[in-house]
């Protein structure tokens, strides 16, 4: 789906993207024992999960849209 979206965006089929929305769905907090460093600012820093998995979403969006224009 990402490759299809990338091709359509690059071909101009949908126009220039102005707003993008992304979700990164995971179940890593499903169990009470799933506690980890992403939830503790002192261990994971201020960015925590965004710095860990959010960078992958941002990278994908930049690739999909062709980066900042």
Tab-separated table of N, CA and C in Angstrom:
chain	number	residue	atom	x	y	z
A	1	UNK	N	0.818	-1.177	0.000
A	1	UNK	CA	0.000	0.000	0.000
A	1	UNK	C	0.872	1.255	0.000
A	2	UNK	N	1.961	1.201	0.751
A	2	UNK	CA	2.837	2.371	0.763
A	2	UNK	C	3.444	2.632	-0.607
A	3	UNK	N	3.875	1.576	-1.289
A	3	UNK	CA	4.459	1.747	-2.618
A	3	UNK	C	3.421	2.277	-3.606
A	4	UNK	N	2.197	1.801	-3.502
A	4	UNK	CA	1.115	2.283	-4.369
A	4	UNK	C	0.841	3.763	-4.095
A	5	UNK	N	0.759	4.118	-2.815
A	5	UNK	CA	0.519	5.520	-2.456
A	5	UNK	C	1.666	6.402	-2.935
A	6	UNK	N	2.886	5.941	-2.763
A	6	UNK	CA	4.057	6.695	-3.212
A	6	UNK	C	3.985	6.941	-4.721
A	7	UNK	N	3.686	5.903	-5.480
A	7	UNK	CA	3.613	6.028	-6.938
A	7	UNK	C	2.520	7.014	-7.355
A	8	UNK	N	1.372	6.944	-6.712
A	8	UNK	CA	0.267	7.844	-7.058
A	8	UNK	C	0.575	9.291	-6.701
A	9	UNK	N	1.197	9.487	-5.559
A	9	UNK	CA	1.565	10.850	-5.147
A	9	UNK	C	2.603	11.414	-6.102
A	10	UNK	N	3.629	10.626	-6.417
A	10	UNK	CA	4.689	11.095	-7.310
A	10	UNK	C	4.176	11.352	-8.720
A	11	UNK	N	3.143	10.607	-9.143
A	11	UNK	CA	2.556	10.805	-10.466
A	11	UNK	C	1.597	11.999	-10.498
A	12	UNK	N	1.337	12.575	-9.334
A	12	UNK	CA	0.443	13.728	-9.278
A	12	UNK	C	-1.029	13.376	-9.330
A	13	UNK	N	-1.367	12.122	-9.097
A	13	UNK	CA	-2.760	11.685	-9.199
A	13	UNK	C	-3.666	12.288	-8.137
A	14	UNK	N	-3.102	12.683	-7.012
A	14	UNK	CA	-3.945	13.236	-5.940
A	14	UNK	C	-3.635	14.703	-5.667
A	15	UNK	N	-2.769	15.291	-6.457
A	15	UNK	CA	-2.362	16.664	-6.207
A	15	UNK	C	-1.252	16.711	-5.169
A	16	UNK	N	-0.954	17.893	-4.703
A	16	UNK	CA	0.108	18.065	-3.720
A	16	UNK	C	-0.465	17.820	-2.320
A	17	UNK	N	0.090	16.865	-1.578
A	17	UNK	CA	-0.401	16.623	-0.219
A	17	UNK	C	-0.196	17.863	0.652
A	18	UNK	N	-1.219	18.290	1.322
A	18	UNK	CA	-1.147	19.458	2.208
A	18	UNK	C	-1.181	19.040	3.676
A	19	UNK	N	-1.897	17.972	3.954
A	19	UNK	CA	-2.029	17.463	5.318
A	19	UNK	C	-1.843	15.951	5.256
A	20	UNK	N	-1.082	15.421	6.181
A	20	UNK	CA	-0.932	13.967	6.272
A	20	UNK	C	-1.271	13.530	7.692
A	21	UNK	N	-1.799	12.347	7.805
A	21	UNK	CA	-2.170	11.779	9.105
A	21	UNK	C	-1.594	10.379	9.148
A	22	UNK	N	-0.938	10.046	10.228
A	22	UNK	CA	-0.358	8.713	10.354
A	22	UNK	C	-0.658	8.144	11.730
A	23	UNK	N	-0.820	6.853	11.788
A	23	UNK	CA	-0.987	6.135	13.049
A	23	UNK	C	-0.014	4.977	13.067
A	24	UNK	N	0.491	4.705	14.218
A	24	UNK	CA	1.419	3.585	14.398
A	24	UNK	C	0.817	2.728	15.497
A	25	UNK	N	-0.042	1.812	15.112
A	25	UNK	CA	-0.793	1.003	16.074
A	25	UNK	C	0.042	-0.177	16.557
A	26	UNK	N	0.114	-0.322	17.859
A	26	UNK	CA	0.823	-1.432	18.469
A	26	UNK	C	0.051	-1.916	19.681
A	27	UNK	N	0.378	-3.125	20.113
A	27	UNK	CA	-0.280	-3.661	21.298
A	27	UNK	C	0.705	-3.863	22.447
A	28	UNK	N	1.806	-3.117	22.443
A	28	UNK	CA	2.842	-3.353	23.436
A	28	UNK	C	2.468	-2.932	24.849
A	29	UNK	N	1.346	-2.301	25.058
A	29	UNK	CA	0.877	-1.997	26.411
A	29	UNK	C	-0.384	-2.782	26.750
A	30	UNK	N	-0.598	-3.865	26.040
A	30	UNK	CA	-1.800	-4.660	26.237
A	30	UNK	C	-1.812	-5.316	27.618
A	31	UNK	N	-0.679	-5.850	28.038
A	31	UNK	CA	-0.593	-6.535	29.327
A	31	UNK	C	0.005	-5.622	30.398
A	32	UNK	N	-0.378	-5.808	31.646
A	32	UNK	CA	0.194	-4.993	32.724
A	32	UNK	C	1.710	-5.142	32.844
A	33	UNK	N	2.257	-6.240	32.362
A	33	UNK	CA	3.708	-6.478	32.438
A	33	UNK	C	4.465	-5.845	31.282
A	34	UNK	N	3.778	-5.141	30.397
A	34	UNK	CA	4.411	-4.544	29.218
A	34	UNK	C	5.087	-3.204	29.501
A	35	UNK	N	5.202	-2.826	30.747
A	35	UNK	CA	5.827	-1.555	31.125
A	35	UNK	C	7.266	-1.528	30.636
A	36	UNK	N	7.721	-0.428	30.056
A	36	UNK	CA	9.107	-0.342	29.595
A	36	UNK	C	9.583	1.101	29.585
A	37	UNK	N	10.775	1.320	29.124
A	37	UNK	CA	11.439	2.624	29.153
A	37	UNK	C	10.689	3.710	28.396
A	38	UNK	N	9.856	3.344	27.434
A	38	UNK	CA	9.133	4.359	26.657
A	38	UNK	C	8.176	5.180	27.532
A	39	UNK	N	7.821	4.634	28.665
A	39	UNK	CA	6.861	5.287	29.549
A	39	UNK	C	7.520	6.088	30.664
A	40	UNK	N	8.838	6.046	30.755
A	40	UNK	CA	9.562	6.695	31.851
A	40	UNK	C	10.474	7.783	31.292
A	41	UNK	N	10.109	9.057	31.479
A	41	UNK	CA	10.919	10.141	30.922
A	41	UNK	C	12.385	10.096	31.357
A	42	UNK	N	12.642	9.679	32.577
A	42	UNK	CA	14.018	9.623	33.068
A	42	UNK	C	14.852	8.570	32.332
A	43	UNK	N	14.207	7.584	31.771
A	43	UNK	CA	14.917	6.518	31.051
A	43	UNK	C	14.914	6.735	29.542
A	44	UNK	N	13.806	7.232	29.011
A	44	UNK	CA	13.672	7.353	27.559
A	44	UNK	C	13.790	8.762	27.019
A	45	UNK	N	13.989	9.739	27.914
A	45	UNK	CA	14.051	11.119	27.461
A	45	UNK	C	12.665	11.676	27.215
A	46	UNK	N	12.611	12.932	26.852
A	46	UNK	CA	11.311	13.580	26.659
A	46	UNK	C	10.536	13.012	25.474
A	47	UNK	N	11.230	12.593	24.431
A	47	UNK	CA	10.550	12.116	23.220
A	47	UNK	C	9.990	10.707	23.387
A	48	UNK	N	10.646	9.861	24.139
A	48	UNK	CA	10.256	8.475	24.407
A	48	UNK	C	9.769	7.754	23.148
A	49	UNK	N	8.501	7.368	23.092
A	49	UNK	CA	7.996	6.566	21.973
A	49	UNK	C	8.115	7.295	20.638
A	50	UNK	N	7.944	8.610	20.635
A	50	UNK	CA	8.077	9.359	19.379
A	50	UNK	C	9.505	9.221	18.856
A	51	UNK	N	10.470	9.311	19.743
A	51	UNK	CA	11.863	9.159	19.327
A	51	UNK	C	12.195	7.744	18.902
A	52	UNK	N	11.457	6.786	19.409
A	52	UNK	CA	11.710	5.378	19.106
A	52	UNK	C	11.001	4.942	17.832
A	53	UNK	N	9.682	4.996	17.829
A	53	UNK	CA	8.912	4.517	16.673
A	53	UNK	C	8.397	5.647	15.793
A	54	UNK	N	8.247	6.828	16.372
A	54	UNK	CA	7.748	7.965	15.603
A	54	UNK	C	8.656	8.338	14.452
A	55	UNK	N	9.951	8.117	14.627
A	55	UNK	CA	10.890	8.442	13.553
A	55	UNK	C	10.624	7.593	12.315
A	56	UNK	N	10.157	6.378	12.498
A	56	UNK	CA	9.843	5.512	11.355
A	56	UNK	C	8.637	6.054	10.590
A	57	UNK	N	7.638	6.539	11.316
A	57	UNK	CA	6.459	7.117	10.675
A	57	UNK	C	6.851	8.389	9.919
A	58	UNK	N	7.667	9.224	10.545
A	58	UNK	CA	8.099	10.454	9.881
A	58	UNK	C	8.911	10.151	8.625
A	59	UNK	N	9.765	9.138	8.696
A	59	UNK	CA	10.556	8.737	7.531
A	59	UNK	C	9.647	8.260	6.400
A	60	UNK	N	8.644	7.454	6.744
A	60	UNK	CA	7.719	6.957	5.733
A	60	UNK	C	6.939	8.097	5.085
A	61	UNK	N	6.475	9.047	5.896
A	61	UNK	CA	5.713	10.166	5.345
A	61	UNK	C	6.570	11.020	4.437
A	62	UNK	N	7.820	11.209	4.799
A	62	UNK	CA	8.713	11.986	3.941
A	62	UNK	C	8.930	11.266	2.605
A	63	UNK	N	9.106	9.950	2.649
A	63	UNK	CA	9.278	9.174	1.414
A	63	UNK	C	8.002	9.224	0.574
A	64	UNK	N	6.844	9.031	1.222
A	64	UNK	CA	5.575	9.033	0.492
A	64	UNK	C	5.331	10.354	-0.223
A	65	UNK	N	5.595	11.450	0.461
A	65	UNK	CA	5.243	12.759	-0.080
A	65	UNK	C	6.367	13.401	-0.887
A	66	UNK	N	7.536	12.819	-0.873
A	66	UNK	CA	8.658	13.408	-1.581
A	66	UNK	C	9.402	14.442	-0.750
A	67	UNK	N	9.140	14.458	0.541
A	67	UNK	CA	9.827	15.385	1.431
A	67	UNK	C	9.201	16.756	1.447
A	68	UNK	N	9.837	17.635	2.119
A	68	UNK	CA	9.352	19.021	2.232
A	68	UNK	C	9.526	19.737	0.900
A	69	UNK	N	8.530	20.458	0.499
A	69	UNK	CA	8.588	21.205	-0.765
A	69	UNK	C	8.378	22.665	-0.514
